[in-house]
Short mmCIF file of C-alpha atoms in Angstrom, two decimals:
data_model
loop_
_atom_site.label_atom_id
_atom_site.label_comp_id
_atom_site.label_asym_id
_atom_site.label_seq_id
_atom_site.Cartn_x
_atom_site.Cartn_y
_atom_site.Cartn_z
CA MET A 1 38.70 20.66 17.15
CA SER A 2 37.62 19.42 13.80
CA GLN A 3 40.14 15.87 13.16
CA PHE A 4 38.82 15.33 17.84
CA ILE A 5 35.37 16.01 16.09
CA HIS A 6 36.17 13.72 12.26
CA GLN A 7 37.90 10.86 14.68
CA ALA A 8 34.74 10.75 17.26
CA ILE A 9 32.07 10.19 14.70
CA SER A 10 33.89 7.56 12.67
CA TYR A 11 35.20 5.52 15.81
CA SER A 12 31.98 5.88 17.08
CA LEU A 13 30.59 3.93 14.27
CA MET A 14 32.89 1.04 14.34
CA GLY A 15 31.98 0.76 18.05
CA ILE A 16 28.26 0.38 17.15
CA GLY A 17 29.03 -2.33 14.29
CA ALA A 18 31.18 -4.01 16.84
CA PHE A 19 28.14 -3.76 19.47
CA PHE A 20 25.63 -5.09 17.04
CA TYR A 21 28.11 -7.97 16.10
CA PHE A 22 28.64 -9.08 19.75
CA LEU A 23 24.22 -8.49 19.24
CA ALA A 24 24.38 -10.81 16.58
CA GLY A 25 27.06 -13.69 18.25
CA LEU A 26 24.73 -13.32 21.80
CA GLY A 27 21.70 -14.01 19.63
CA LEU A 28 22.93 -17.52 17.44
CA VAL A 29 22.59 -18.31 21.80
CA ARG A 30 19.98 -17.47 23.27
CA MET A 31 17.34 -17.97 20.71
CA PRO A 32 15.25 -21.65 20.38
CA ASP A 33 15.81 -22.45 16.79
CA LEU A 34 17.88 -21.90 13.77
CA TYR A 35 14.71 -19.42 11.91
CA THR A 36 15.48 -17.04 15.09
CA ARG A 37 18.80 -17.64 14.95
CA LEU A 38 19.22 -16.23 11.69
CA GLN A 39 16.99 -13.46 12.12
CA ALA A 40 19.22 -12.70 14.98
CA SER A 41 22.75 -13.60 13.67
CA THR A 42 22.78 -12.44 9.84
CA LYS A 43 20.34 -9.79 10.15
CA ALA A 44 22.63 -7.94 13.61
CA THR A 45 25.41 -7.88 11.14
CA THR A 46 23.72 -6.12 8.57
CA LEU A 47 24.01 -2.77 10.76
CA GLY A 48 26.78 -4.39 12.61
CA THR A 49 28.69 -4.51 8.85
CA PHE A 50 27.19 -0.97 7.61
CA SER A 51 28.05 1.67 10.44
CA LEU A 52 31.19 -0.34 10.73
CA VAL A 53 32.44 0.15 7.09
CA LEU A 54 30.79 3.81 7.54
CA GLY A 55 33.37 4.44 9.84
CA VAL A 56 36.64 3.37 8.62
CA GLY A 57 35.46 5.03 5.12
CA ILE A 58 34.95 8.19 7.49
CA LEU A 59 38.43 7.84 9.38
CA ASN A 60 39.86 7.86 6.45
CA PRO A 61 38.27 9.63 3.31
CA ALA A 62 40.66 8.07 0.33
CA PHE A 63 38.26 4.55 1.15
CA LEU A 64 34.92 6.21 1.27
CA GLY A 65 34.03 5.68 -2.03
CA LYS A 66 35.49 2.25 -1.95
CA SER A 67 33.30 0.94 1.28
CA LEU A 68 30.38 3.08 0.45
CA LEU A 69 30.28 0.00 -2.55
CA VAL A 70 31.53 -2.67 0.53
CA ILE A 71 28.04 -1.54 1.84
CA LEU A 72 26.51 -1.52 -1.51
CA PHE A 73 27.48 -5.32 -2.15
CA VAL A 74 26.79 -6.58 1.29
CA ALA A 75 22.66 -4.97 1.28
CA LEU A 76 23.15 -7.10 -2.23
CA THR A 77 24.02 -10.19 -1.17
CA ASN A 78 23.82 -11.36 2.59
CA PRO A 79 19.72 -10.85 1.95
CA VAL A 80 20.16 -13.34 -1.29
CA ALA A 81 21.92 -15.32 1.10
CA SER A 82 20.10 -15.78 4.25
CA SER A 83 16.85 -15.34 2.01
CA VAL A 84 18.28 -19.31 0.69
CA MET A 85 19.10 -20.43 3.81
CA ILE A 86 16.13 -19.95 5.25
CA ARG A 87 14.24 -21.49 2.59
CA ALA A 88 16.53 -24.75 2.44
CA ALA A 89 15.33 -24.33 6.11
CA TYR A 90 12.04 -24.45 5.67
CA LYS A 91 11.96 -27.03 2.48
CA CYS A 92 14.16 -29.37 4.72
CA LYS A 93 10.88 -29.14 6.93
CA LEU A 94 13.57 -28.27 9.75
CA PRO A 95 10.94 -28.39 13.03
CA THR A 96 9.40 -25.07 14.36
CA CYS A 97 10.16 -23.61 17.64
CA LYS A 98 7.30 -23.97 19.93
CA GLU A 99 6.48 -19.77 20.27
CA THR A 100 5.53 -20.74 16.52
CA TYR A 101 1.90 -18.88 16.10
CA VAL A 102 1.10 -19.42 13.15
CA ASP A 103 2.12 -20.90 9.71
CA GLU A 104 0.27 -19.31 6.23
CA ILE A 105 2.77 -21.04 3.80
CA SER A 106 1.98 -24.56 4.81
CA VAL A 107 -1.43 -24.62 3.47
CA ASN A 108 -3.37 -22.72 0.99
CA GLU A 109 -6.38 -21.42 -0.43
CA ASN A 110 -6.76 -25.38 -1.55
CA GLY A 111 -5.24 -26.50 1.30
CA GLY A 112 -1.68 -27.67 -0.65
CA GLU A 113 1.37 -27.52 0.18
CA THR A 114 2.76 -23.92 -1.42
CA VAL A 115 6.93 -24.16 -0.79
CA MET B 1 26.70 -7.03 -26.16
CA ASN B 2 24.97 -5.51 -22.91
CA PHE B 3 25.44 -1.21 -22.74
CA SER B 4 23.79 -1.43 -19.17
CA VAL B 5 25.85 -3.88 -17.67
CA PHE B 6 28.97 -2.20 -19.97
CA LEU B 7 28.18 1.04 -18.03
CA VAL B 8 27.55 -0.99 -14.97
CA SER B 9 31.31 -3.12 -14.49
CA PHE B 10 32.92 0.49 -15.90
CA PHE B 11 31.99 2.82 -12.83
CA THR B 12 32.59 -0.03 -10.58
CA TRP B 13 35.81 -0.22 -11.49
CA LEU B 14 36.89 2.93 -11.52
CA ILE B 15 35.66 3.46 -7.82
CA LEU B 16 37.81 0.58 -7.35
CA THR B 17 40.89 2.03 -8.40
CA TRP B 18 39.88 4.97 -7.97
CA SER B 19 41.91 6.55 -10.07
CA LEU B 20 41.90 8.17 -13.23
CA ASP B 21 45.65 7.27 -15.11
CA PRO B 22 44.81 6.50 -18.65
CA GLN B 23 46.26 3.12 -18.30
CA GLU B 24 43.53 2.54 -15.84
CA ILE B 25 41.15 3.70 -17.89
CA ALA B 26 41.45 1.86 -21.61
CA ILE B 27 41.92 -1.33 -19.09
CA GLY B 28 39.04 -1.03 -17.35
CA LEU B 29 37.01 -0.09 -20.68
CA LEU B 30 38.73 -3.29 -21.93
CA VAL B 31 37.31 -5.70 -18.70
CA SER B 32 34.27 -4.23 -18.66
CA PHE B 33 33.40 -4.53 -22.46
CA VAL B 34 34.42 -8.28 -21.96
CA VAL B 35 32.53 -8.89 -18.96
CA SER B 36 29.00 -7.18 -20.43
CA VAL B 37 29.75 -8.92 -24.01
CA VAL B 38 30.31 -12.23 -21.59
CA PHE B 39 27.13 -11.66 -19.23
CA THR B 40 24.77 -10.45 -21.26
CA ARG B 41 22.74 -13.78 -22.08
CA TYR B 42 22.66 -13.67 -18.07
CA TYR B 43 22.13 -9.87 -17.45
CA LYS B 44 18.05 -8.40 -18.08
CA ILE B 45 18.93 -4.78 -16.33
CA ALA B 46 18.92 -2.07 -19.34
CA PHE B 47 18.54 1.82 -18.08
CA ASP B 48 15.85 3.59 -19.93
CA ALA B 49 15.38 7.59 -20.18
CA LYS B 50 13.46 7.66 -16.93
CA PHE B 51 16.57 6.08 -14.87
CA PRO B 52 18.05 9.18 -13.71
CA VAL B 53 15.26 10.68 -12.27
CA ARG B 54 14.84 7.10 -10.76
CA PHE B 55 18.05 7.22 -9.35
CA LEU B 56 17.61 9.96 -7.41
CA LYS B 57 14.61 9.16 -6.41
CA PHE B 58 15.58 6.29 -5.31
CA VAL B 59 18.67 7.74 -2.99
CA PHE B 60 17.39 10.92 -1.85
CA ILE B 61 13.85 9.25 -0.83
CA TYR B 62 14.13 5.20 -0.44
CA ILE B 63 17.28 5.21 1.28
CA PRO B 64 16.84 7.88 4.19
CA ILE B 65 13.20 6.00 5.09
CA PHE B 66 15.03 2.10 5.12
CA VAL B 67 17.88 3.31 6.58
CA TRP B 68 15.52 4.59 9.85
CA GLU B 69 13.02 1.63 9.47
CA MET B 70 16.07 -0.63 9.34
CA PHE B 71 17.46 0.95 12.68
CA LYS B 72 14.37 1.44 14.58
CA ALA B 73 14.42 -3.19 14.08
CA ASN B 74 17.31 -3.44 15.17
CA LEU B 75 17.21 -1.58 18.75
CA ASP B 76 13.74 -4.37 18.93
CA VAL B 77 15.49 -7.48 18.22
CA GLY B 78 18.95 -6.60 19.65
CA SER B 79 17.00 -5.73 22.94
CA ARG B 80 14.91 -8.76 21.88
CA VAL B 81 18.19 -10.72 22.50
CA ILE B 82 19.52 -8.92 25.10
CA MET B 83 16.37 -10.02 27.84
CA PRO B 84 14.19 -13.41 26.65
CA SER B 85 12.20 -12.11 28.42
CA MET B 86 10.36 -9.93 25.79
CA GLY B 87 9.98 -13.54 24.25
CA LEU B 88 9.29 -13.98 21.26
CA ARG B 89 6.84 -15.01 18.37
CA PRO B 90 8.24 -16.37 14.83
CA GLY B 91 6.08 -16.96 12.42
CA PHE B 92 5.31 -17.67 8.47
CA VAL B 93 2.75 -15.04 7.14
CA LYS B 94 2.01 -14.06 3.55
CA ILE B 95 1.64 -11.26 1.84
CA LYS B 96 0.71 -9.87 -0.54
CA THR B 97 1.80 -6.32 -2.78
CA GLU B 98 0.93 -3.65 -5.49
CA LEU B 99 4.77 -3.56 -7.35
CA LYS B 100 4.91 -5.09 -10.58
CA SER B 101 7.53 -4.70 -12.05
CA GLU B 102 10.67 -7.34 -11.39
CA VAL B 103 13.25 -4.60 -9.95
CA GLY B 104 10.63 -3.00 -7.56
CA LYS B 105 9.75 -6.65 -5.98
CA MET B 106 13.61 -7.47 -6.02
CA ILE B 107 14.19 -4.31 -3.63
CA LEU B 108 11.54 -5.07 -1.51
CA ALA B 109 12.28 -8.40 -0.84
CA ASN B 110 15.23 -7.46 0.14
CA SER B 111 14.71 -4.53 1.90
CA ILE B 112 12.06 -6.70 4.28
CA THR B 113 15.00 -9.25 4.47
CA LEU B 114 17.81 -6.49 5.02
CA THR B 115 15.02 -5.90 8.20
CA PRO B 116 15.82 -7.23 11.43
CA GLY B 117 12.82 -9.16 13.01
CA THR B 118 11.90 -10.15 9.20
CA ILE B 119 13.91 -12.54 6.27
CA THR B 120 12.07 -13.40 2.63
CA LEU B 121 11.70 -16.86 2.06
CA ASP B 122 10.18 -16.77 -1.53
CA ILE B 123 8.51 -14.70 -4.40
CA ASP B 124 5.12 -16.44 -6.55
CA GLY B 125 4.12 -13.94 -8.36
CA GLN B 126 3.27 -10.98 -6.45
CA GLN B 127 3.32 -12.66 -3.00
CA LEU B 128 6.16 -13.07 -0.69
CA TYR B 129 6.38 -15.37 2.05
CA VAL B 130 8.21 -14.00 5.19
CA HIS B 131 9.36 -15.55 8.68
CA TRP B 132 8.21 -13.12 10.80
CA ILE B 133 9.42 -12.71 14.67
CA GLU B 134 6.62 -11.29 16.56
CA VAL B 135 4.04 -11.86 14.39
CA SER B 136 1.23 -9.25 15.47
CA GLY B 137 -1.08 -10.53 14.03
CA THR B 138 -2.20 -12.22 10.91
CA ASP B 139 -4.55 -9.56 9.00
CA GLU B 140 -4.06 -7.32 6.77
CA SER B 141 -3.52 -4.62 9.08
CA SER B 142 -0.84 -6.33 11.11
CA LYS B 143 0.96 -6.95 8.30
CA LYS B 144 1.31 -3.93 7.10
CA ALA B 145 3.24 -2.98 9.41
CA ILE B 146 6.59 -5.06 7.81
CA TYR B 147 6.33 -3.90 4.34
CA GLY B 148 2.78 -0.36 3.61
CA LYS B 149 6.07 1.94 4.30
CA PHE B 150 8.26 0.10 1.50
CA GLU B 151 6.06 -0.08 -1.17
CA ARG B 152 4.63 3.02 -1.05
CA VAL B 153 7.98 5.18 -1.06
CA LEU B 154 8.61 1.84 -4.03
CA LYS B 155 5.52 2.61 -5.80
CA GLY B 156 6.49 5.60 -6.13
CA VAL B 157 9.41 5.06 -7.57
CA PHE B 158 8.93 2.36 -10.16
CA GLU B 159 5.62 2.73 -11.17
#
């Protein structure tokens, strides 16, 4: 019985991960501009990766330490990558979608550009 | 040689090899020593006496709050992807943090980026530039929704 619960937890974690990967892919198609696409894709994969890797670690306890290390590395490197991508897009003055509500960066108090 | 870098790389080595064989440990010590000598110039991390307390606070207070916030935000962005009728109101906002330590600001920026719906573009002193997928308002109180909780906890941990 405990074996069953153990497997059920790890497989459902992997299932949640796969579902969030699916959402990330769907978001790439549905979102209107690059900024929101980055939000949908790089973001849904964080929970996707975390729960997928954690599920593998729980299924096979020999991998648990390594999978926690993988989660740590993803948590450290993923934000840097998406931050650099979105900043590069902003500096290239990539057009934003028409829904864009506010842009506080382009104009600072003195009226000059900050970024 | 940077002793903190040495500790971090040796600990990583121990987890990755996952064995206490004397040969593995000897090679690990050697490699971490070389790494810490070569990269001394690039890493400014240094552990002080308060580090264990900070680490425990970070793991047991900050991580649960962060995981819960990330889970909620993931569901929010996920439902926006599934139902486009919920609409979007993306925008770039400027937020001002009260954190002063470099590590604290780094973890705040990383947490904002890891939380779906917000990405940090840039840090300029104590100002963070953030792309936000659902701008609920440009006044301070509605901006606090992005980072208020993180900032409060990080202040307790790092300052």
